[in-house]
Each structure stands twice: as structure tokens, then as C-alpha cells.
Coordinates of C-alpha atoms in Angstrom, one line a residue:
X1 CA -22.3 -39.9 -2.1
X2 CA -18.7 -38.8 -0.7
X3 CA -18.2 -36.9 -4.0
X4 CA -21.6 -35.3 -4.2
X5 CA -20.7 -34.1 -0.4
X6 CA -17.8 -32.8 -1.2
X7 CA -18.7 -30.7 -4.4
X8 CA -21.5 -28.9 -2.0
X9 CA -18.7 -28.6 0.9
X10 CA -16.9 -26.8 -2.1
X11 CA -19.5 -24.5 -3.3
X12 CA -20.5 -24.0 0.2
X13 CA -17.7 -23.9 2.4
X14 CA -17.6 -19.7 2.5
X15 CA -21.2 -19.5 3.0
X16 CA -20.7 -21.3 6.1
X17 CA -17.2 -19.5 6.9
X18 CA -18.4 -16.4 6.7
X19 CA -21.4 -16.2 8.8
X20 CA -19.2 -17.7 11.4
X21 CA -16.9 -15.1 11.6
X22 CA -19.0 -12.3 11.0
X23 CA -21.2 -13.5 14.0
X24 CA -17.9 -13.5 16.2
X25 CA -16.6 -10.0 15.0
X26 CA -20.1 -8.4 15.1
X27 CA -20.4 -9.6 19.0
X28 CA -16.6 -7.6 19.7
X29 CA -16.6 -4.0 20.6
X30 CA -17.8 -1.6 19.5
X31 CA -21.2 -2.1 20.7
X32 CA -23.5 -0.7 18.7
X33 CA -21.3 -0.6 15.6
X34 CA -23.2 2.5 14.3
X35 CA -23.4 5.4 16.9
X36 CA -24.3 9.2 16.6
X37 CA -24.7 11.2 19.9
X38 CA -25.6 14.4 18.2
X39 CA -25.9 16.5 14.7
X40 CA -24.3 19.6 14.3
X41 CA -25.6 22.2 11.9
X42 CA -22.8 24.9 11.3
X43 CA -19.4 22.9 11.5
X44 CA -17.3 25.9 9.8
X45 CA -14.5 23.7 10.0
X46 CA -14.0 20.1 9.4
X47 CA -10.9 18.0 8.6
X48 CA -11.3 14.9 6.4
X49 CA -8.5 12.4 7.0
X50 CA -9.0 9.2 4.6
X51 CA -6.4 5.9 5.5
X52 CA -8.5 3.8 3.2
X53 CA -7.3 5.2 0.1
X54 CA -5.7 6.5 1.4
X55 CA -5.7 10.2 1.3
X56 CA -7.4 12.8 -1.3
X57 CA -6.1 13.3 -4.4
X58 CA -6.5 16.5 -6.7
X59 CA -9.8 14.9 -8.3
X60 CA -11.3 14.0 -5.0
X61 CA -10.5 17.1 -3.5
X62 CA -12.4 19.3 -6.3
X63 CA -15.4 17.0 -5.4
X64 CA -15.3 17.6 -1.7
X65 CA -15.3 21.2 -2.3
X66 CA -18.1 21.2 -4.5
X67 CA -19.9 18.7 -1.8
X68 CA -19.3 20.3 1.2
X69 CA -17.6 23.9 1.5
X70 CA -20.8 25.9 0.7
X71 CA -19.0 29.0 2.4
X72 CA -22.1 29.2 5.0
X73 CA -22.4 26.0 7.2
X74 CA -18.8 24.9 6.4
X75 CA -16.3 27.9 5.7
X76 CA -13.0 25.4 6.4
X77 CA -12.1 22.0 4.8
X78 CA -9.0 19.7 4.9
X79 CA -8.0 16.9 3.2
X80 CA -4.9 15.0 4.0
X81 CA -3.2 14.1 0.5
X82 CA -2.2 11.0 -0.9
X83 CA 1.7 12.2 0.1
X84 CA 1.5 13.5 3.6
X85 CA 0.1 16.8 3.3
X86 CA -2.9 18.4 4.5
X87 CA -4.5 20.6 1.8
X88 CA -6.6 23.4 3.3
X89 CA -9.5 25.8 1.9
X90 CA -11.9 28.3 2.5
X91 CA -14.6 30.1 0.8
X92 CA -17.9 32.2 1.7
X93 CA -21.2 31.9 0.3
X94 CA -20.1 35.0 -2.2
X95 CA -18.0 32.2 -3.8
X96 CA -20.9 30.4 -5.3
X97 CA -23.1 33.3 -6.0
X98 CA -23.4 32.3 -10.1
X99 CA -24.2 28.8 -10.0
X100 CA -26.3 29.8 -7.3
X101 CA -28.5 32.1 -9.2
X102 CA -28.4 29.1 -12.0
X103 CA -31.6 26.7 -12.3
X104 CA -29.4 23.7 -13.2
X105 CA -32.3 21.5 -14.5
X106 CA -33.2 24.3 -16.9
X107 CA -29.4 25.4 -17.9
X108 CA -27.6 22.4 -16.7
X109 CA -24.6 22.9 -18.9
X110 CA -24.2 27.0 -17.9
X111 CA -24.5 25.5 -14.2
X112 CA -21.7 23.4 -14.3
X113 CA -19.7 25.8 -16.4
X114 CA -20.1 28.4 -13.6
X115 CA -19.8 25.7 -10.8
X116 CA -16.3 24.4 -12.0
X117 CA -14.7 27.9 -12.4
X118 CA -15.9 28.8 -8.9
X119 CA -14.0 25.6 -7.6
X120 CA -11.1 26.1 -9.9
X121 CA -10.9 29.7 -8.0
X122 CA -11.4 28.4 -4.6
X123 CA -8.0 25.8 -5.6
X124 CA -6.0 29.1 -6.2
X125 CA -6.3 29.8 -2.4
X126 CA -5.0 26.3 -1.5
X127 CA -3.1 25.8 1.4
X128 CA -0.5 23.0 2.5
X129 CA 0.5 22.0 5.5
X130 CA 1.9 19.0 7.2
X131 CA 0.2 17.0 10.0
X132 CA 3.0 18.8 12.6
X133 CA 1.7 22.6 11.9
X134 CA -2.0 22.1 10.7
X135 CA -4.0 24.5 11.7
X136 CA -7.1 23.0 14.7
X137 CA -10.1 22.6 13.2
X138 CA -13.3 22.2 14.8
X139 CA -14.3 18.2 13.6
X140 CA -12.4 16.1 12.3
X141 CA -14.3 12.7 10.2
X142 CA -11.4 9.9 10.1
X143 CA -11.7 6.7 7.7
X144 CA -9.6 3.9 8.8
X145 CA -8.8 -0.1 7.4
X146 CA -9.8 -2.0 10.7
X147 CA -7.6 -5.2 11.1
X148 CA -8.1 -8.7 10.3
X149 CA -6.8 -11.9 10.6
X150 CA -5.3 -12.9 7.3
X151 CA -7.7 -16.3 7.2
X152 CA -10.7 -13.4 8.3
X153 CA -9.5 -11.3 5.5
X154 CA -10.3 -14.2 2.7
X155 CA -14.3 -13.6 3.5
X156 CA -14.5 -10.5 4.9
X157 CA -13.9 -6.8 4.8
X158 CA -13.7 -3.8 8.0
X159 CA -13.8 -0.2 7.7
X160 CA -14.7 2.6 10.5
X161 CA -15.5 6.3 10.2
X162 CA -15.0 8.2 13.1
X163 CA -16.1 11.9 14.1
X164 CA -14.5 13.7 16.9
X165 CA -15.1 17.1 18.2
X166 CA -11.9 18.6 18.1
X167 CA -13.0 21.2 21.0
X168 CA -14.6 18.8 23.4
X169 CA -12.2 15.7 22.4
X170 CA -16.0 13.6 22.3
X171 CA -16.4 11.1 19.2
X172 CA -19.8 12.0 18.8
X173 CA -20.6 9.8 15.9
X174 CA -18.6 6.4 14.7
X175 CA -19.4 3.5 11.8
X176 CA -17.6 0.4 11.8
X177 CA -18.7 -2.4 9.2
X178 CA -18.0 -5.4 8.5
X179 CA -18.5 -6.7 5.2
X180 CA -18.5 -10.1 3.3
X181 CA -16.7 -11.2 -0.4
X182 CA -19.0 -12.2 -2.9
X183 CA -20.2 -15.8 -2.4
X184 CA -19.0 -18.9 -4.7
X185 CA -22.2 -19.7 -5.6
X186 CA -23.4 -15.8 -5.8
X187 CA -20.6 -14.1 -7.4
X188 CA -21.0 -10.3 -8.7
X189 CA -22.8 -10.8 -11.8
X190 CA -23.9 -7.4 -12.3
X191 CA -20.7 -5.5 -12.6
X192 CA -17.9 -8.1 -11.9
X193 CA -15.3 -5.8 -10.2
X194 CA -16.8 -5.5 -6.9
X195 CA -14.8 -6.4 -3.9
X196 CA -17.4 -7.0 -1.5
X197 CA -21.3 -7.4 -1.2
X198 CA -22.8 -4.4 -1.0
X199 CA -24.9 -5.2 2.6
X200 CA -23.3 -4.9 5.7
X201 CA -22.7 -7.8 7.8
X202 CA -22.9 -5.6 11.0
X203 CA -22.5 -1.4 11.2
X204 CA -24.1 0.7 8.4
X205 CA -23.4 -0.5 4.8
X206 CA -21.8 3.0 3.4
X207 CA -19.3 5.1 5.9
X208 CA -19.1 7.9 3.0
X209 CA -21.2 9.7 3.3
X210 CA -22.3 8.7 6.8
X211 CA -21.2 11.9 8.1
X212 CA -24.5 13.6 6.4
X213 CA -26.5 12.2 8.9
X214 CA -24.5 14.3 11.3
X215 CA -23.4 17.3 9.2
X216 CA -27.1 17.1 7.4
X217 CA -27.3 20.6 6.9
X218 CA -24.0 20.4 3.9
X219 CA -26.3 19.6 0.9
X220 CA -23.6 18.0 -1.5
X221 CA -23.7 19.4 -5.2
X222 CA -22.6 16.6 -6.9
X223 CA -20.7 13.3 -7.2
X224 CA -19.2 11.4 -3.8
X225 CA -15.9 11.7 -1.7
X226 CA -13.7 9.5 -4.6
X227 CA -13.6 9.7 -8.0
X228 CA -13.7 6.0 -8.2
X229 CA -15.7 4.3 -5.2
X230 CA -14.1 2.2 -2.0
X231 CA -16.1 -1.3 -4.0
X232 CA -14.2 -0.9 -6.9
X233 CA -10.9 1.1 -5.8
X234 CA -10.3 -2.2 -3.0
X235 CA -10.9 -4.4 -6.2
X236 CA -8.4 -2.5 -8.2
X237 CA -6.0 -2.4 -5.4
X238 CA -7.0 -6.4 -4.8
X239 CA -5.9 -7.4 -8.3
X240 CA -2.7 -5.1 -8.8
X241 CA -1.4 -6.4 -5.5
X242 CA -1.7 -9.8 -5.9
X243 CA -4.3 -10.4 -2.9
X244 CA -7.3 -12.1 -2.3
X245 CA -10.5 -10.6 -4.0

């Protein structure tokens, strides 16, 4: 009997573990743990800052300004860099004209032709700066790690987006969740190289992307923020670092 209740104690231990903690860390501050006090429709400028990663590398930043800077609603982007510095561009809406005019379910491979060389020639106006003489832009959408305990860290996982109103100082809109490891007896059988379960514990289950909800009038093209996505990227990082998956 003492075996058989240890074996479950094994297989079960997280389980309990788990919902324990998450019920403590989802009762902290902040209260709600998903919050949007308003939606903004023509942001012209927006800097992305990403800690998670951390930073934008040259792949991601061709997707965010294929996603985002249509030249209309958003006429400004930057993306802080993998090494410190702040990349900065622009465009108008004349820089999308062709792939515009393109039906890209009826010529999908002439649409993507046409929509990479109009990024490729929106990268020839790049800009660098440094986080010291950035220019001010009107939003900024910050991704941060939040901190845990390194027991809390064996179960679970804490991220937070954050969007401030770089006029008015207000965070108007924020996303912090907390997410759980795969389970012992329910590991990730589907793909395998997932670092956590894909349902928030507490706060919204994706923070890329959350900031469509308040941006929702930047209709993104195509692909995401990362070339390879947070659930896999923490995995990879997981394994090559020695830490707990």
C-alpha cells in the first residue's frame, strides 16, 4: 500500500504543486491580470521593446514591418535589437502600393514577390539608435520575464506585456500570465518541444499579439512577432542552458 502511494505521490506531486502556486501568484497584484482602458486606432508611432527574447533580430524585424507599418495607421516602428540598439523605420501607404493592387489568393506567389521587395526597400531606410538618443515615440508595447522563485520556476512560467502612452505616461493596456510546465502524467505529446501548456493559469494565454486588441486597426500581413515562437524559443533556450524544462 505504502509503495502504491508513493508511485501516485510521484506521478502526481506537480499536479498538486502547481495549482498551489498558481492559486497564490494569481491572488498577487496585478488585479485583473489582463487590463485595456482604451483602443487606439491611428498609433503612427509605436516602439516595440522585447526582454523575453530578448530583442528583434533581422528576421523578426522584416515580419514586424510586414505586420504592422502599413504607412497609414502606423507610419513609425522600433524595435530594440538583440545588441542594444533601437532599429527605427518608416514608410507611407505609397510603399505598399504593388502588393496592394495584388489579389494574393489568386497570384499568391506575385504577391509575396512584390511584398518582400517592398520590405527589403523599406530596410534600406533603417535607422539605429541607442536607448540614450532614441527618438519619442507615441506608444511604446514592452514584453518583460516576470520573476520567480527558483522552486516556482520548476512548474511554472510569467510573462507581461505592457502598453504605455508615451504622451500621457498612462499604461493603458497590460497582460501578465502565468503559465504551467507540462504535467508528468500529461506530457506534450503532440509536438514534444513545448515549454509550457498552452492555457493560461491566470492573464490571457498569448501576450503577442495582445496588442491587436488595442491597436485593432494594424491588420498583420503575415506570420507573428518571432520567427520561432516564445513555446519553443523558452524550450530551446531551456535545453541549451542546462535548466529546467
Amino acid at each position: 500500500m505504502a509503495v502504491f502511494v508513493l508511485v501516485i505521490l510521484g506521478l502526481t506531486h506537480d499536479i498538486i504543486i502547481t495549482n498551489y502556486l498558481a492559486f497564490k501568484i494569481c491572488k498577487t497584484d496585478p488585479s485583473p491580470k489582463t487590463y485595456i482602458s482604451k483602443k487606439v486606432e491611428f498609433p503612427e508611432s509605436i516602439y516595440w521593446e522585447d526582454n523575453i527574447y530578448p530583442g528583434f533580430d533581422e528576421r523578426d524585424r522584416i515580419l514586424m514591418i510586414r505586420n504592422y507599418l502599413d504607412g497609414v495607421h502606423l507610419k513609425t516602428m522600433a524595435l530594440n535589437g538583440p545588441n542594444g540598439k533601437i532599429f527605427v523605420y518608416s514608410a507611407t501607404a505609397e510603399d505598399w502600393q504593388k502588393s496592394r493592387k495584388i489579389e494574393v489568393d489568386e497570384r499568391p506567389e506575385e504577391y509575396f514577390a512584390a511584398l518582400e521587395a517592398e520590405t527589403q526597400n523599406i530596410t534600406k531606410r533603417e535607422k539605429i539608435f541607442t536607448s540614450r538618443n532614441m527618438p519619442r515615440f507615441n506608444y511604446s508595447v514592452v514584453f518583460n520575464p516576470i520573476a520567480l522563485t527558483p522552486f516556482q520556476e520548476r512548474y511554472l512560467y510569467s510573462d507581461e506585456v505592457k502598453i504605455v502612452d508615451n504622451l500621457t505616461d498612462e499604461v493603458i493596456a497590460y497582460n501578465r500570465r502565468l503559465m504551467r510546465k507540462w504535467y508528468i502524467l500529461l506530457p506534450d505529446i503532440a509536438l514534444g518541444n513545448r515549454y509550457y501548456y498552452p492555457e493560461a493559469m491566470c492573464g490571457g494565454s498569448y501576450i503577442y499579439g495582445f496588442d491587436k486588441g488595442i491597436f485593432s486597426s494594424i491588420k498583420p500581413k503575415i506570420g507573428s512577432f518571432h520567427g520561432m515562437d516564445i513555446n519553443f524559443y523558452l524550450d530551446f533556450k531551456s535545453i541549451n542552458s542546462g535548466g529546467q524544462r
